[in-house]
Every structure is written in C-alpha cells, then in structure tokens.
C-alpha cells in the first residue's frame, strides 16, 4: 500500500509550524508496513489543495490530508477535497449530531462551515476538538491540531494495511564512506533494504518483510563494524 | 519570487527524521519576502527526484533541494537534479580542489560520487562538512545535515530577493470562531493578509508589504480583542 500525505497550511510553508504531523503519520504507517511515497505541503487555497489531492489520488492507494479544518476563512481543506472528487460540500447531519452530543457547542453556536463535509463522505468524529474529519473515496481528512489528528487517526488506522515489516538498527563508529563495500555485500547476501544515517556515529537501518532475514542481516553486519 | 522546497530522503517519509530543514528554510525565505509555495518530500530514487525537480522548475521561480548528497548508494540527489535538467553528472574540479584545501580528506580518500555534480553547475562549498552543494539554472542543491545546510544557505541567501515583508502578531483570548467578523472587517479596512492559529490562545498574524499598514491593522485589532 502506497500513500501520500498532504499537509495544508501557510504556517507550515513559512516555517512557523514544523511539520510534526507528517513525521508522526509517517512513523505509524511505516510501522504498519505501509509505504509513504510523498509528503506535500500546500497553501490554504482551494485550487492548490484540490489539485494536489486529485493528482495524488490518481497515483497512490490512499491520501491522508491534515489541517485546514474549522470555521475561519483560511480553513479550506474540505472545499479543496470536495473539488478534487467533484462533489459539493454540504452540512453533514451526523457531524452536527455528534457535536451536539459530545461537546458544549450547540448547532446554533457552530459557525457555518465546521460541519460542512464533501457530499457522500463518512464523518470521522473529533474526540479531542470540535471540527470533524471526513473520509471519501481513498481520501482521509484529519485536523491539523496534533492531538486531534492523532486521536482521529487511531480510530481509522486499521484501514491502512501494509506488508509485514521488520527493522533492525546497527550503530557503526566508522565514516559512512568507509562502510560502502559492506553495505553492498549486505544487500547481495540478504533480501533487505539498507539505509545509513550519519550523526555522532552512523546508524545503519536494515529493513525487510521477513523477520529472520532482517535479524540475520543485522547480525552479519554487527560482526563487521566498529561499535560506538 | 515563488519557491518550492524539495526534501530528499526515505528517513523523512518514514518519520525517522522530522523535516526541520524545510521549516528553517521557510522561515528564512519568508522573512526575505520570498513566498514558499510548496514543500515536497521525495524518496531516495533518481526518477522521483528528477520528476519533482523538473515539474517545480517549470512552475516556480526557484527550487531548493536538500538532502541526499554524499558517498553512499542512497545519495542520489545530484543524479536526480542532473536528469531533471538533462545533463550528466561529472567530477567538478573546483569541488575536488575545495575539499583538498579545506578538509582532511585527500582526493584519493573521497569515494567517487561526492565531487560529482551536474555538468555546468556552480559548486557551493560545504564549510561544515564534506559533500559540496550545487547551483544550476534556478535549482540550488544543499546538504541534508542541518548545520551544513544552514551554512551553505547563508552563502547564497542574497540570491533570494522578495518583496518587502512585515508582520505583527496579536494574541486573542477568545474562540477562533468568535473572531471571524473582526477578521473580515480587518481585511476590508487594511491591505493585509490575516491568519489565525489556535492554541492556548489564538495568535492572529497580520502580514503585508507596507510596514505602517501592518502596524495600523494590528493596533486596530488589538483594541478589539480580549487579551490573554
């Protein structure tokens, strides 16, 4: 399963907000064996959101969009997603009922917009905040506030099914360039993916779909590098 | 001036690394009045890098690519950028000289690849690490290690020229939805962009190209909201 993450918000583009949502989702999905193929950050404009959602939907198995839900003029994500799939936004009865039941807000308090979802979408309840999410076709729309996003993702995570996925990390106290030959041999001997990440020492990540193969590959490498 | 940022790396997609490089660059560029229109995170694959660089180059005034420089098999950014503009990579004499002069590495120590840049590119010296960056057409290629990336960007930042840019932040201790009418009036009265960001209290950002207009708009709003 291949996925694109789309983060909506001028505040991410301008660096006022670090995109921790994409990192958190990337981790959850990778651990489930789902491959995150792209992250896009797009401004608070309907046309930009619609275009990137539409293109991603054509290319990946599913799309998770975060941010831009709520009542203010720059909360345009639902409109963008609706435009991407060619439906209008409309008041979602279930969203209104959920909010009236689960929050201190009455329907009359809610500024028009918060409960407007793309027509035909499934409402994803917001257990932490107010603005509901939505799922339509293979698009999942979640809030931008991290705690709200996380709680909503946990309700739907079983819908993201990947291949089995195992990982081992081997630290090495050598320059990355000195390790290249061993990486090559590692990839020849074992059916694994190898990534190396420099820092105080190099962390070598070995990933694959067979637990035993990944462990054997890690053991093989551990015996052949300087330990930090 | 409109810009796209492209971050290369499987480790960002899988959430092992939070994309602080894009946030830092977004801040620097926004403060210079340059508009960051997109952030892309792409995997360590030549075809993906080439495609996103090529598409971005057609659409934006400049592209800054970070990550994937160095000697290992997954450092493919220079090849991707070269493919995007239709040139080969080749050993860059100036890059070799710089490294021999400024680091403990001799040319013989360097694994082939580190000094290979897209043909015809300008070498951007790496004052903190080893792998050089490159500039070709309107593409700037910087390292992924944050300290190296920052030092390299500071050498070239004057090449990014934007419109004058001013910003004021007004905190408001009211629900975001209650502020909507005042935001609308603010935008009608002043030629400014208004963004609101919820948290413990709402932060209202007022931005524009005229310092006095931005200040007047902020003063106008400050007198009309509950202070935290």
PDB file of N, CA, C and O in Angstrom, chain A residues 52-89:
ATOM      1  N   UNK A  52      -3.506  18.987  -5.760  1.00  0.00           N
ATOM      2  CA  UNK A  52      -2.572  18.006  -5.184  1.00  0.00           C
ATOM      3  C   UNK A  52      -3.327  16.756  -4.716  1.00  0.00           C
ATOM      4  O   UNK A  52      -2.847  15.631  -4.880  1.00  0.00           O
ATOM      5  N   UNK A  53      -4.522  16.925  -4.151  1.00  0.00           N
ATOM      6  CA  UNK A  53      -5.317  15.756  -3.731  1.00  0.00           C
ATOM      7  C   UNK A  53      -5.678  14.923  -4.952  1.00  0.00           C
ATOM      8  O   UNK A  53      -5.518  13.700  -4.974  1.00  0.00           O
ATOM      9  N   UNK A  54      -6.130  15.605  -5.990  1.00  0.00           N
ATOM     10  CA  UNK A  54      -6.556  14.901  -7.200  1.00  0.00           C
ATOM     11  C   UNK A  54      -5.407  14.127  -7.846  1.00  0.00           C
ATOM     12  O   UNK A  54      -5.537  12.949  -8.189  1.00  0.00           O
ATOM     13  N   UNK A  55      -4.257  14.781  -7.985  1.00  0.00           N
ATOM     14  CA  UNK A  55      -3.102  14.106  -8.592  1.00  0.00           C
ATOM     15  C   UNK A  55      -2.630  12.930  -7.730  1.00  0.00           C
ATOM     16  O   UNK A  55      -2.262  11.877  -8.249  1.00  0.00           O
ATOM     17  N   UNK A  56      -2.650  13.118  -6.411  1.00  0.00           N
ATOM     18  CA  UNK A  56      -2.172  12.057  -5.521  1.00  0.00           C
ATOM     19  C   UNK A  56      -3.111  10.861  -5.552  1.00  0.00           C
ATOM     20  O   UNK A  56      -2.682   9.708  -5.484  1.00  0.00           O
ATOM     21  N   UNK A  57      -4.400  11.144  -5.629  1.00  0.00           N
ATOM     22  CA  UNK A  57      -5.398  10.086  -5.649  1.00  0.00           C
ATOM     23  C   UNK A  57      -5.202   9.204  -6.872  1.00  0.00           C
ATOM     24  O   UNK A  57      -5.400   7.978  -6.826  1.00  0.00           O
ATOM     25  N   UNK A  58      -4.804   9.821  -7.971  1.00  0.00           N
ATOM     26  CA  UNK A  58      -4.583   9.059  -9.204  1.00  0.00           C
ATOM     27  C   UNK A  58      -3.348   8.177  -9.094  1.00  0.00           C
ATOM     28  O   UNK A  58      -3.232   7.168  -9.776  1.00  0.00           O
ATOM     29  N   UNK A  59      -2.409   8.563  -8.219  1.00  0.00           N
ATOM     30  CA  UNK A  59      -1.107   7.916  -8.227  1.00  0.00           C
ATOM     31  C   UNK A  59      -0.886   6.948  -7.065  1.00  0.00           C
ATOM     32  O   UNK A  59      -0.107   6.013  -7.180  1.00  0.00           O
ATOM     33  N   UNK A  60      -1.542   7.189  -5.936  1.00  0.00           N
ATOM     34  CA  UNK A  60      -1.282   6.376  -4.747  1.00  0.00           C
ATOM     35  C   UNK A  60      -2.558   5.668  -4.302  1.00  0.00           C
ATOM     36  O   UNK A  60      -3.660   6.020  -4.729  1.00  0.00           O
ATOM     37  N   UNK A  61      -2.398   4.680  -3.411  1.00  0.00           N
ATOM     38  CA  UNK A  61      -3.559   3.904  -2.986  1.00  0.00           C
ATOM     39  C   UNK A  61      -4.469   4.685  -2.049  1.00  0.00           C
ATOM     40  O   UNK A  61      -5.663   4.411  -1.964  1.00  0.00           O
ATOM     41  N   UNK A  62      -3.891   5.607  -1.310  1.00  0.00           N
ATOM     42  CA  UNK A  62      -4.693   6.424  -0.398  1.00  0.00           C
ATOM     43  C   UNK A  62      -3.969   7.734  -0.129  1.00  0.00           C
ATOM     44  O   UNK A  62      -2.759   7.856  -0.363  1.00  0.00           O
ATOM     45  N   UNK A  63      -4.729   8.715   0.339  1.00  0.00           N
ATOM     46  CA  UNK A  63      -4.188  10.038   0.611  1.00  0.00           C
ATOM     47  C   UNK A  63      -4.682  10.464   1.995  1.00  0.00           C
ATOM     48  O   UNK A  63      -5.876  10.328   2.288  1.00  0.00           O
ATOM     49  N   UNK A  64      -3.772  10.930   2.839  1.00  0.00           N
ATOM     50  CA  UNK A  64      -4.190  11.481   4.128  1.00  0.00           C
ATOM     51  C   UNK A  64      -3.891  12.974   4.114  1.00  0.00           C
ATOM     52  O   UNK A  64      -2.749  13.392   3.894  1.00  0.00           O
ATOM     53  N   UNK A  65      -4.936  13.773   4.322  1.00  0.00           N
ATOM     54  CA  UNK A  65      -4.811  15.228   4.316  1.00  0.00           C
ATOM     55  C   UNK A  65      -4.962  15.721   5.745  1.00  0.00           C
ATOM     56  O   UNK A  65      -5.884  15.297   6.444  1.00  0.00           O
ATOM     57  N   UNK A  66      -4.052  16.579   6.202  1.00  0.00           N
ATOM     58  CA  UNK A  66      -4.199  17.137   7.547  1.00  0.00           C
ATOM     59  C   UNK A  66      -4.216  18.656   7.492  1.00  0.00           C
ATOM     60  O   UNK A  66      -3.514  19.270   6.691  1.00  0.00           O
ATOM     61  N   UNK A  67      -5.023  19.263   8.368  1.00  0.00           N
ATOM     62  CA  UNK A  67      -5.015  20.714   8.533  1.00  0.00           C
ATOM     63  C   UNK A  67      -6.086  21.426   7.747  1.00  0.00           C
ATOM     64  O   UNK A  67      -6.626  20.901   6.773  1.00  0.00           O
ATOM     65  N   UNK A  68      -6.393  22.647   8.190  1.00  0.00           N
ATOM     66  CA  UNK A  68      -7.344  23.477   7.467  1.00  0.00           C
ATOM     67  C   UNK A  68      -8.798  23.099   7.683  1.00  0.00           C
ATOM     68  O   UNK A  68      -9.649  23.390   6.852  1.00  0.00           O
ATOM     69  N   UNK A  69      -9.092  22.439   8.841  1.00  0.00           N
ATOM     70  CA  UNK A  69     -10.497  22.214   9.204  1.00  0.00           C
ATOM     71  C   UNK A  69     -10.875  23.277  10.231  1.00  0.00           C
ATOM     72  O   UNK A  69     -10.057  23.659  11.053  1.00  0.00           O
ATOM     73  N   UNK A  70     -12.108  23.712  10.213  1.00  0.00           N
ATOM     74  CA  UNK A  70     -12.535  24.676  11.215  1.00  0.00           C
ATOM     75  C   UNK A  70     -13.354  25.787  10.615  1.00  0.00           C
ATOM     76  O   UNK A  70     -13.751  25.713   9.445  1.00  0.00           O
ATOM     77  N   UNK A  71     -13.588  26.827  11.398  1.00  0.00           N
ATOM     78  CA  UNK A  71     -14.564  27.829  10.989  1.00  0.00           C
ATOM     79  C   UNK A  71     -13.993  29.056  10.269  1.00  0.00           C
ATOM     80  O   UNK A  71     -14.755  29.846   9.737  1.00  0.00           O
ATOM     81  N   UNK A  72     -12.668  29.256  10.249  1.00  0.00           N
ATOM     82  CA  UNK A  72     -12.176  30.538   9.738  1.00  0.00           C
ATOM     83  C   UNK A  72     -11.993  30.529   8.221  1.00  0.00           C
ATOM     84  O   UNK A  72     -12.021  29.481   7.590  1.00  0.00           O
ATOM     85  N   UNK A  73     -11.789  31.727   7.667  1.00  0.00           N
ATOM     86  CA  UNK A  73     -11.758  31.893   6.214  1.00  0.00           C
ATOM     87  C   UNK A  73     -10.647  31.098   5.553  1.00  0.00           C
ATOM     88  O   UNK A  73     -10.722  30.807   4.371  1.00  0.00           O
ATOM     89  N   UNK A  74      -9.576  30.775   6.322  1.00  0.00           N
ATOM     90  CA  UNK A  74      -8.482  30.024   5.689  1.00  0.00           C
ATOM     91  C   UNK A  74      -8.575  28.517   5.952  1.00  0.00           C
ATOM     92  O   UNK A  74      -7.628  27.786   5.692  1.00  0.00           O
ATOM     93  N   UNK A  75      -9.710  28.060   6.456  1.00  0.00           N
ATOM     94  CA  UNK A  75      -9.930  26.621   6.616  1.00  0.00           C
ATOM     95  C   UNK A  75     -10.654  26.095   5.382  1.00  0.00           C
ATOM     96  O   UNK A  75     -11.882  26.044   5.336  1.00  0.00           O
ATOM     97  N   UNK A  76      -9.876  25.706   4.391  1.00  0.00           N
ATOM     98  CA  UNK A  76     -10.443  25.438   3.066  1.00  0.00           C
ATOM     99  C   UNK A  76     -10.251  23.996   2.613  1.00  0.00           C
ATOM    100  O   UNK A  76     -10.534  23.658   1.465  1.00  0.00           O
ATOM    101  N   UNK A  77      -9.779  23.162   3.540  1.00  0.00           N
ATOM    102  CA  UNK A  77      -9.434  21.803   3.129  1.00  0.00           C
ATOM    103  C   UNK A  77     -10.637  21.012   2.614  1.00  0.00           C
ATOM    104  O   UNK A  77     -10.549  20.322   1.594  1.00  0.00           O
ATOM    105  N   UNK A  78     -11.772  21.099   3.336  1.00  0.00           N
ATOM    106  CA  UNK A  78     -12.943  20.321   2.900  1.00  0.00           C
ATOM    107  C   UNK A  78     -13.402  20.753   1.501  1.00  0.00           C
ATOM    108  O   UNK A  78     -13.780  19.917   0.680  1.00  0.00           O
ATOM    109  N   UNK A  79     -13.337  22.059   1.241  1.00  0.00           N
ATOM    110  CA  UNK A  79     -13.710  22.537  -0.094  1.00  0.00           C
ATOM    111  C   UNK A  79     -12.744  22.023  -1.160  1.00  0.00           C
ATOM    112  O   UNK A  79     -13.154  21.643  -2.262  1.00  0.00           O
ATOM    113  N   UNK A  80     -11.450  22.023  -0.806  1.00  0.00           N
ATOM    114  CA  UNK A  80     -10.450  21.543  -1.753  1.00  0.00           C
ATOM    115  C   UNK A  80     -10.626  20.062  -2.069  1.00  0.00           C
ATOM    116  O   UNK A  80     -10.554  19.646  -3.223  1.00  0.00           O
ATOM    117  N   UNK A  81     -10.895  19.269  -1.028  1.00  0.00           N
ATOM    118  CA  UNK A  81     -11.080  17.824  -1.224  1.00  0.00           C
ATOM    119  C   UNK A  81     -12.358  17.576  -2.031  1.00  0.00           C
ATOM    120  O   UNK A  81     -12.381  16.739  -2.941  1.00  0.00           O
ATOM    121  N   UNK A  82     -13.409  18.311  -1.707  1.00  0.00           N
ATOM    122  CA  UNK A  82     -14.666  18.161  -2.454  1.00  0.00           C
ATOM    123  C   UNK A  82     -14.440  18.471  -3.936  1.00  0.00           C
ATOM    124  O   UNK A  82     -14.880  17.724  -4.819  1.00  0.00           O
ATOM    125  N   UNK A  83     -13.716  19.551  -4.198  1.00  0.00           N
ATOM    126  CA  UNK A  83     -13.428  19.920  -5.592  1.00  0.00           C
ATOM    127  C   UNK A  83     -12.609  18.826  -6.283  1.00  0.00           C
ATOM    128  O   UNK A  83     -12.810  18.534  -7.461  1.00  0.00           O
ATOM    129  N   UNK A  84     -11.696  18.214  -5.523  1.00  0.00           N
ATOM    130  CA  UNK A  84     -10.836  17.176  -6.114  1.00  0.00           C
ATOM    131  C   UNK A  84     -11.638  15.975  -6.599  1.00  0.00           C
ATOM    132  O   UNK A  84     -11.271  15.336  -7.582  1.00  0.00           O
ATOM    133  N   UNK A  85     -12.737  15.659  -5.892  1.00  0.00           N
ATOM    134  CA  UNK A  85     -13.520  14.489  -6.302  1.00  0.00           C
ATOM    135  C   UNK A  85     -14.816  14.890  -6.999  1.00  0.00           C
ATOM    136  O   UNK A  85     -15.632  14.030  -7.352  1.00  0.00           O
ATOM    137  N   UNK A  86     -15.020  16.201  -7.181  1.00  0.00           N
ATOM    138  CA  UNK A  86     -16.163  16.652  -7.976  1.00  0.00           C
ATOM    139  C   UNK A  86     -17.506  16.593  -7.290  1.00  0.00           C
ATOM    140  O   UNK A  86     -18.520  16.282  -7.916  1.00  0.00           O
ATOM    141  N   UNK A  87     -17.517  16.879  -5.985  1.00  0.00           N
ATOM    142  CA  UNK A  87     -18.801  16.955  -5.272  1.00  0.00           C
ATOM    143  C   UNK A  87     -18.856  18.287  -4.523  1.00  0.00           C
ATOM    144  O   UNK A  87     -17.820  18.916  -4.304  1.00  0.00           O
ATOM    145  N   UNK A  88     -20.046  18.749  -4.137  1.00  0.00           N
ATOM    146  CA  UNK A  88     -20.117  19.953  -3.298  1.00  0.00           C
ATOM    147  C   UNK A  88     -19.843  19.608  -1.830  1.00  0.00           C
ATOM    148  O   UNK A  88     -19.831  18.440  -1.461  1.00  0.00           O
ATOM    149  N   UNK A  89     -19.615  20.629  -0.999  1.00  0.00           N
ATOM    150  CA  UNK A  89     -19.644  20.399   0.452  1.00  0.00           C
ATOM    151  C   UNK A  89     -21.079  20.655   0.923  1.00  0.00           C
ATOM    152  O   UNK A  89     -21.775  21.492   0.358  1.00  0.00           O
TER     153      UNK A  89
END
